[in-house]
mmCIF file of N, CA and C in Angstrom:
data_model
loop_
_atom_site.group_PDB
_atom_site.id
_atom_site.type_symbol
_atom_site.label_atom_id
_atom_site.label_comp_id
_atom_site.label_asym_id
_atom_site.label_seq_id
_atom_site.Cartn_x
_atom_site.Cartn_y
_atom_site.Cartn_z
ATOM 1 N N MET A 1 121.884 14.270 56.684
ATOM 2 C CA MET A 1 122.566 14.757 55.710
ATOM 3 C C MET A 1 121.353 14.908 54.654
ATOM 4 N N ILE A 2 121.885 16.061 54.377
ATOM 5 C CA ILE A 2 120.976 16.220 53.053
ATOM 6 C C ILE A 2 121.210 15.859 51.506
ATOM 7 N N ASP A 3 119.649 15.287 50.951
ATOM 8 C CA ASP A 3 119.736 14.125 49.909
ATOM 9 C C ASP A 3 120.173 15.409 48.671
ATOM 10 N N PHE A 4 120.889 14.706 47.203
ATOM 11 C CA PHE A 4 121.091 15.551 46.299
ATOM 12 C C PHE A 4 119.425 15.992 45.927
ATOM 13 N N VAL A 5 119.566 17.555 45.424
ATOM 14 C CA VAL A 5 118.098 17.937 44.821
ATOM 15 C C VAL A 5 118.545 18.297 43.453
ATOM 16 N N GLN A 6 117.647 17.594 42.758
ATOM 17 C CA GLN A 6 118.217 17.872 41.353
ATOM 18 C C GLN A 6 117.910 19.339 40.980
ATOM 19 N N GLY A 7 119.124 19.928 40.442
ATOM 20 C CA GLY A 7 119.373 21.095 39.981
ATOM 21 C C GLY A 7 120.262 22.104 41.075
ATOM 22 N N ASP A 8 121.127 20.907 42.268
ATOM 23 C CA ASP A 8 121.770 21.326 43.266
ATOM 24 C C ASP A 8 123.090 22.336 42.225
ATOM 25 N N SER A 9 122.978 23.688 42.754
ATOM 26 C CA SER A 9 124.055 24.411 42.109
ATOM 27 C C SER A 9 125.408 24.031 42.675
ATOM 28 N N ALA A 10 126.238 24.472 41.927
ATOM 29 C CA ALA A 10 127.413 24.331 42.245
ATOM 30 C C ALA A 10 127.994 24.834 43.611
ATOM 31 N N ALA A 11 127.527 26.189 43.821
ATOM 32 C CA ALA A 11 127.823 26.861 45.097
ATOM 33 C C ALA A 11 127.026 26.234 46.204
ATOM 34 N N GLU A 12 125.687 25.417 46.159
ATOM 35 C CA GLU A 12 125.472 24.493 47.246
ATOM 36 C C GLU A 12 126.319 23.596 47.468
ATOM 37 N N LEU A 13 126.678 22.594 46.293
ATOM 38 C CA LEU A 13 127.510 21.767 46.671
ATOM 39 C C LEU A 13 128.682 21.933 47.291
ATOM 40 N N ARG A 14 129.449 22.976 46.758
ATOM 41 C CA ARG A 14 130.745 23.360 47.439
ATOM 42 C C ARG A 14 130.274 23.580 48.841
ATOM 43 N N SER A 15 129.586 24.568 49.464
ATOM 44 C CA SER A 15 129.333 25.137 50.627
ATOM 45 C C SER A 15 128.928 23.621 51.482
ATOM 46 N N TRP A 16 128.218 22.733 50.944
ATOM 47 C CA TRP A 16 128.016 21.384 51.455
ATOM 48 C C TRP A 16 129.132 20.538 51.854
ATOM 49 N N LEU A 17 129.985 20.525 50.697
ATOM 50 C CA LEU A 17 131.258 19.707 50.681
ATOM 51 C C LEU A 17 132.122 20.545 51.697
ATOM 52 N N THR A 18 132.163 21.925 51.946
ATOM 53 C CA THR A 18 133.213 22.454 52.951
ATOM 54 C C THR A 18 132.718 22.177 54.136
ATOM 55 N N GLU A 19 131.123 22.171 54.393
ATOM 56 C CA GLU A 19 131.054 21.953 56.000
ATOM 57 C C GLU A 19 131.093 20.135 56.105
ATOM 58 N N ARG A 20 131.372 19.199 55.336
ATOM 59 C CA ARG A 20 131.855 17.857 55.326
ATOM 60 C C ARG A 20 133.117 17.747 55.514
ATOM 61 N N VAL A 21 133.746 18.450 55.192
ATOM 62 C CA VAL A 21 135.158 18.384 55.326
ATOM 63 C C VAL A 21 135.680 19.112 56.454
ATOM 64 N N ALA A 22 135.078 19.853 56.882
ATOM 65 C CA ALA A 22 135.118 20.668 58.238
ATOM 66 C C ALA A 22 134.742 19.594 59.337
ATOM 67 N N PHE A 23 133.687 19.159 59.050
ATOM 68 C CA PHE A 23 133.085 18.133 60.098
ATOM 69 C C PHE A 23 134.436 16.808 60.354
ATOM 70 N N TYR A 24 134.753 16.499 59.442
ATOM 71 C CA TYR A 24 136.043 15.285 59.563
ATOM 72 C C TYR A 24 136.949 15.785 60.078
ATOM 73 N N LEU A 25 137.264 16.971 59.862
ATOM 74 C CA LEU A 25 138.807 17.943 60.569
ATOM 75 C C LEU A 25 138.323 18.384 61.705
ATOM 76 N N ASP A 26 137.044 18.212 62.235
ATOM 77 C CA ASP A 26 136.946 19.093 63.519
ATOM 78 C C ASP A 26 137.438 20.399 63.122
ATOM 79 N N ARG A 27 137.120 20.911 62.590
ATOM 80 C CA ARG A 27 137.203 22.416 62.105
ATOM 81 C C ARG A 27 135.926 23.228 61.719
ATOM 82 N N GLY A 28 136.191 24.664 61.799
ATOM 83 C CA GLY A 28 135.196 24.983 61.137
ATOM 84 C C GLY A 28 135.074 25.478 59.950
ATOM 85 N N PRO A 29 134.177 25.303 59.393
ATOM 86 C CA PRO A 29 133.651 25.693 57.786
ATOM 87 C C PRO A 29 134.440 26.878 57.188
ATOM 88 N N GLU A 30 134.568 27.727 58.286
ATOM 89 C CA GLU A 30 135.224 29.099 57.502
ATOM 90 C C GLU A 30 136.692 28.954 57.334
ATOM 91 N N THR A 31 137.206 28.053 58.108
ATOM 92 C CA THR A 31 138.602 27.761 57.864
ATOM 93 C C THR A 31 138.873 26.977 57.113
ATOM 94 N N ILE A 32 138.483 26.521 56.160
ATOM 95 C CA ILE A 32 138.500 25.647 55.067
ATOM 96 C C ILE A 32 138.239 26.286 53.639
ATOM 97 N N ARG A 33 139.050 26.570 52.978
ATOM 98 C CA ARG A 33 138.959 27.593 51.649
ATOM 99 C C ARG A 33 139.249 26.287 50.173
ATOM 100 N N PRO A 34 138.169 26.712 49.325
ATOM 101 C CA PRO A 34 137.772 25.622 48.533
ATOM 102 C C PRO A 34 139.240 25.461 47.404
ATOM 103 N N ASP A 35 139.791 26.344 47.172
ATOM 104 C CA ASP A 35 140.703 26.320 46.381
ATOM 105 C C ASP A 35 142.262 25.685 46.905
ATOM 106 N N VAL A 36 142.035 25.351 48.075
ATOM 107 C CA VAL A 36 143.648 24.724 48.692
ATOM 108 C C VAL A 36 143.429 23.162 48.872
ATOM 109 N N ASP A 37 144.330 22.608 48.355
ATOM 110 C CA ASP A 37 144.719 20.887 48.107
ATOM 111 C C ASP A 37 144.211 20.785 49.586
ATOM 112 N N LEU A 38 143.111 19.491 49.856
ATOM 113 C CA LEU A 38 142.551 19.006 50.749
ATOM 114 C C LEU A 38 143.596 18.194 51.360
ATOM 115 N N ALA A 39 144.767 17.833 51.076
ATOM 116 C CA ALA A 39 145.956 16.975 51.952
ATOM 117 C C ALA A 39 146.405 18.211 52.844
ATOM 118 N N GLU A 40 146.566 19.393 52.269
ATOM 119 C CA GLU A 40 147.193 20.453 53.005
ATOM 120 C C GLU A 40 146.349 20.858 54.720
ATOM 121 N N TYR A 41 145.045 20.375 54.591
ATOM 122 C CA TYR A 41 144.231 20.289 55.930
ATOM 123 C C TYR A 41 144.512 19.091 56.838
ATOM 124 N N GLY A 42 145.278 17.849 55.954
ATOM 125 C CA GLY A 42 145.384 16.632 56.399
ATOM 126 C C GLY A 42 143.943 15.604 56.136
ATOM 127 N N VAL A 43 143.569 15.821 55.139
ATOM 128 C CA VAL A 43 142.776 14.960 54.230
ATOM 129 C C VAL A 43 143.686 13.588 53.877
ATOM 130 N N ASP A 44 143.554 12.745 54.535
ATOM 131 C CA ASP A 44 144.055 11.295 54.173
ATOM 132 C C ASP A 44 142.826 10.775 53.895
ATOM 133 N N SER A 45 143.731 9.328 53.502
ATOM 134 C CA SER A 45 142.431 8.312 52.381
ATOM 135 C C SER A 45 141.789 7.569 53.245
ATOM 136 N N VAL A 46 141.423 7.668 54.819
ATOM 137 C CA VAL A 46 140.420 7.494 55.585
ATOM 138 C C VAL A 46 139.355 8.603 55.524
ATOM 139 N N TYR A 47 139.782 9.959 55.852
ATOM 140 C CA TYR A 47 138.909 10.863 55.741
ATOM 141 C C TYR A 47 138.040 11.099 54.065
ATOM 142 N N ALA A 48 139.062 10.827 53.189
ATOM 143 C CA ALA A 48 138.882 10.823 51.691
ATOM 144 C C ALA A 48 137.666 10.009 51.297
ATOM 145 N N LEU A 49 137.759 8.554 52.153
ATOM 146 C CA LEU A 49 136.486 7.618 51.764
ATOM 147 C C LEU A 49 135.475 8.029 52.374
ATOM 148 N N SER A 50 135.570 8.830 53.648
ATOM 149 C CA SER A 50 134.472 9.060 54.135
ATOM 150 C C SER A 50 133.629 10.324 53.373
ATOM 151 N N VAL A 51 134.333 11.167 53.123
ATOM 152 C CA VAL A 51 134.065 12.171 52.230
ATOM 153 C C VAL A 51 133.123 11.633 51.224
ATOM 154 N N VAL A 52 133.959 10.852 50.404
ATOM 155 C CA VAL A 52 133.386 10.121 49.017
ATOM 156 C C VAL A 52 132.060 9.158 49.215
ATOM 157 N N SER A 53 132.083 8.790 50.414
ATOM 158 C CA SER A 53 130.646 7.788 50.772
ATOM 159 C C SER A 53 129.593 9.055 51.107
ATOM 160 N N ASP A 54 129.885 10.139 51.569
ATOM 161 C CA ASP A 54 128.903 10.976 51.980
ATOM 162 C C ASP A 54 128.382 11.937 50.700
ATOM 163 N N ILE A 55 129.400 11.996 49.695
ATOM 164 C CA ILE A 55 129.168 12.266 48.303
ATOM 165 C C ILE A 55 128.246 11.321 47.695
ATOM 166 N N GLU A 56 128.346 10.184 47.584
ATOM 167 C CA GLU A 56 127.578 9.285 46.819
ATOM 168 C C GLU A 56 126.222 9.523 47.490
ATOM 169 N N ASP A 57 126.039 9.223 48.797
ATOM 170 C CA ASP A 57 124.490 9.585 49.739
ATOM 171 C C ASP A 57 123.809 10.965 49.072
ATOM 172 N N ARG A 58 124.657 11.679 48.963
ATOM 173 C CA ARG A 58 124.064 13.019 48.597
ATOM 174 C C ARG A 58 123.817 12.864 46.922
ATOM 175 N N ILE A 59 124.338 12.689 46.167
ATOM 176 C CA ILE A 59 124.352 12.745 44.695
ATOM 177 C C ILE A 59 123.289 11.642 44.303
ATOM 178 N N GLN A 60 122.924 10.458 45.126
ATOM 179 C CA GLN A 60 122.788 9.265 44.807
ATOM 180 C C GLN A 60 123.268 8.516 43.299
ATOM 181 N N GLN A 61 124.712 8.324 43.279
ATOM 182 C CA GLN A 61 125.340 7.742 42.501
ATOM 183 C C GLN A 61 126.692 7.484 42.998
ATOM 184 N N GLU A 62 127.275 6.165 42.439
ATOM 185 C CA GLU A 62 128.383 5.857 42.709
ATOM 186 C C GLU A 62 129.885 6.816 42.624
ATOM 187 N N VAL A 63 130.719 7.059 43.171
ATOM 188 C CA VAL A 63 131.955 7.750 42.789
ATOM 189 C C VAL A 63 133.137 7.200 42.697
ATOM 190 N N ASP A 64 133.770 7.106 41.622
ATOM 191 C CA ASP A 64 135.356 6.159 41.888
ATOM 192 C C ASP A 64 136.242 6.932 42.612
ATOM 193 N N LEU A 65 136.735 6.247 43.706
ATOM 194 C CA LEU A 65 137.521 7.233 44.615
ATOM 195 C C LEU A 65 138.920 7.304 43.698
ATOM 196 N N GLY A 66 139.362 6.638 43.156
ATOM 197 C CA GLY A 66 140.588 7.002 42.030
ATOM 198 C C GLY A 66 140.059 8.193 41.423
ATOM 199 N N ALA A 67 139.087 8.150 40.575
ATOM 200 C CA ALA A 67 138.617 9.742 39.747
ATOM 201 C C ALA A 67 138.624 10.733 41.124
ATOM 202 N N ALA A 68 138.144 10.288 42.073
ATOM 203 C CA ALA A 68 137.863 11.488 42.826
ATOM 204 C C ALA A 68 139.233 12.217 43.222
ATOM 205 N N ARG A 69 140.578 11.079 43.277
ATOM 206 C CA ARG A 69 141.945 11.416 44.102
ATOM 207 C C ARG A 69 142.276 12.805 42.811
ATOM 208 N N LEU A 70 141.723 12.353 41.717
ATOM 209 C CA LEU A 70 142.250 13.531 40.729
ATOM 210 C C LEU A 70 142.102 15.059 40.931
ATOM 211 N N TYR A 71 141.004 15.226 41.656
ATOM 212 C CA TYR A 71 140.695 16.727 42.079
ATOM 213 C C TYR A 71 140.701 16.831 43.530
ATOM 214 N N PRO A 72 142.322 17.582 43.626
ATOM 215 C CA PRO A 72 142.646 17.801 45.027
ATOM 216 C C PRO A 72 141.805 18.800 45.767
ATOM 217 N N THR A 73 141.084 19.599 45.441
ATOM 218 C CA THR A 73 140.684 20.904 46.045
ATOM 219 C C THR A 73 138.749 20.637 46.003
ATOM 220 N N ILE A 74 138.086 21.362 46.985
ATOM 221 C CA ILE A 74 137.131 21.088 46.891
ATOM 222 C C ILE A 74 136.085 21.964 45.500
ATOM 223 N N ASP A 75 137.082 23.098 45.260
ATOM 224 C CA ASP A 75 136.403 23.463 43.998
ATOM 225 C C ASP A 75 136.414 22.381 42.330
ATOM 226 N N ALA A 76 137.441 21.767 42.909
ATOM 227 C CA ALA A 76 138.092 20.806 41.747
ATOM 228 C C ALA A 76 137.012 19.783 41.751
ATOM 229 N N LEU A 77 136.835 19.245 43.083
ATOM 230 C CA LEU A 77 135.776 18.133 43.137
ATOM 231 C C LEU A 77 134.204 18.234 43.031
ATOM 232 N N VAL A 78 134.045 19.605 43.030
ATOM 233 C CA VAL A 78 132.786 19.934 42.711
ATOM 234 C C VAL A 78 132.475 20.085 41.286
ATOM 235 N N GLY A 79 133.537 20.537 40.543
ATOM 236 C CA GLY A 79 133.363 20.709 39.009
ATOM 237 C C GLY A 79 133.273 19.400 38.528
ATOM 238 N N TYR A 80 133.996 18.351 39.240
ATOM 239 C CA TYR A 80 133.731 17.276 38.829
ATOM 240 C C TYR A 80 132.602 16.562 38.852
ATOM 241 N N LEU A 81 132.032 16.730 40.158
ATOM 242 C CA LEU A 81 130.673 16.283 40.096
ATOM 243 C C LEU A 81 129.542 16.650 39.778
ATOM 244 N N MET A 82 129.593 17.903 39.389
ATOM 245 C CA MET A 82 128.997 18.736 38.448
ATOM 246 C C MET A 82 128.636 17.980 37.318
ATOM 247 N N THR A 83 129.847 17.602 36.569
ATOM 248 C CA THR A 83 129.618 16.834 35.395
ATOM 249 C C THR A 83 129.208 15.612 35.318
ATOM 250 N N LEU A 84 129.655 14.785 36.369
ATOM 251 C CA LEU A 84 129.328 13.771 36.852
ATOM 252 C C LEU A 84 127.797 13.626 36.679
ATOM 253 N N THR A 85 127.161 14.486 37.596
ATOM 254 C CA THR A 85 125.570 14.487 37.445
ATOM 255 C C THR A 85 124.757 14.788 36.467
ATOM 256 N N ALA A 86 125.529 15.632 35.660
ATOM 257 C CA ALA A 86 125.040 16.288 34.497
ATOM 258 C C ALA A 86 125.009 15.066 33.597
ATOM 259 N N ARG A 87 126.125 14.627 33.272
ATOM 260 C CA ARG A 87 126.066 12.999 32.885
ATOM 261 C C ARG A 87 125.196 12.324 32.693
ATOM 262 N N ARG A 88 124.950 11.855 34.363
ATOM 263 C CA ARG A 88 123.810 10.728 34.482
ATOM 264 C C ARG A 88 122.310 11.297 34.109
ATOM 265 N N ASP A 89 122.073 12.752 34.524
ATOM 266 C CA ASP A 89 120.876 13.347 34.229
ATOM 267 C C ASP A 89 120.490 13.007 32.694
ATOM 268 N N GLU A 90 121.522 13.336 31.889
ATOM 269 C CA GLU A 90 121.413 13.321 30.409
ATOM 270 C C GLU A 90 121.159 11.898 29.849
ATOM 271 N N THR A 91 121.838 10.987 30.447
ATOM 272 C CA THR A 91 121.603 9.664 30.333
ATOM 273 C C THR A 91 120.431 8.974 30.503
ATOM 274 N N ALA A 92 119.626 9.378 31.952
ATOM 275 C CA ALA A 92 118.595 9.175 32.172
ATOM 276 C C ALA A 92 117.381 9.553 31.748
ATOM 277 N N ASP A 93 117.383 10.660 30.868
ATOM 278 C CA ASP A 93 116.563 11.525 29.923
ATOM 279 C C ASP A 93 117.090 12.050 28.908
ATOM 280 N N PRO A 94 117.231 11.125 27.862
ATOM 281 C CA PRO A 94 117.876 11.791 26.734
ATOM 282 C C PRO A 94 116.778 12.886 25.859
ATOM 283 N N VAL A 95 115.778 12.500 25.857
ATOM 284 C CA VAL A 95 115.087 13.727 25.434
ATOM 285 C C VAL A 95 114.843 14.912 26.122
ATOM 286 N N ALA A 96 114.786 15.130 27.411
ATOM 287 C CA ALA A 96 115.374 16.564 28.099
ATOM 288 C C ALA A 96 116.497 17.026 27.296
ATOM 289 N N SER A 97 117.662 16.099 27.295
ATOM 290 C CA SER A 97 118.907 16.740 26.554
ATOM 291 C C SER A 97 118.886 17.123 25.474
ATOM 292 N N THR A 98 118.080 16.837 24.494
ATOM 293 C CA THR A 98 118.140 17.331 23.099
ATOM 294 C C THR A 98 116.687 18.398 22.744
ATOM 295 N N GLY A 99 115.869 18.528 23.993
ATOM 296 C CA GLY A 99 115.132 19.402 23.681
ATOM 297 C C GLY A 99 113.881 19.034 23.112
ATOM 298 N N ALA A 100 113.679 18.068 22.736
ATOM 299 C CA ALA A 100 112.933 17.106 22.117
ATOM 300 C C ALA A 100 111.355 16.994 22.827
#
């Protein structure tokens, strides 16, 4: 598994997350659309827990499973994760976020 790289773009995270979902569903990543509700693909709570665990490994940050459920598509989840990691980065380095 690839670790989170500072500056991971939304496109890189989307591609990785699509591959993880496809892996758990035993499908090709090209069959997973990032704008389709994951429940439509059969992602249940067991798969969701596995995907969230993989996400935590990648971004090196705990992700609340309840919060993650509010984002039912890969696109929505990527948006949430980008916000989550940006907030973490701002908190970790307040000087960098102010430009001082």
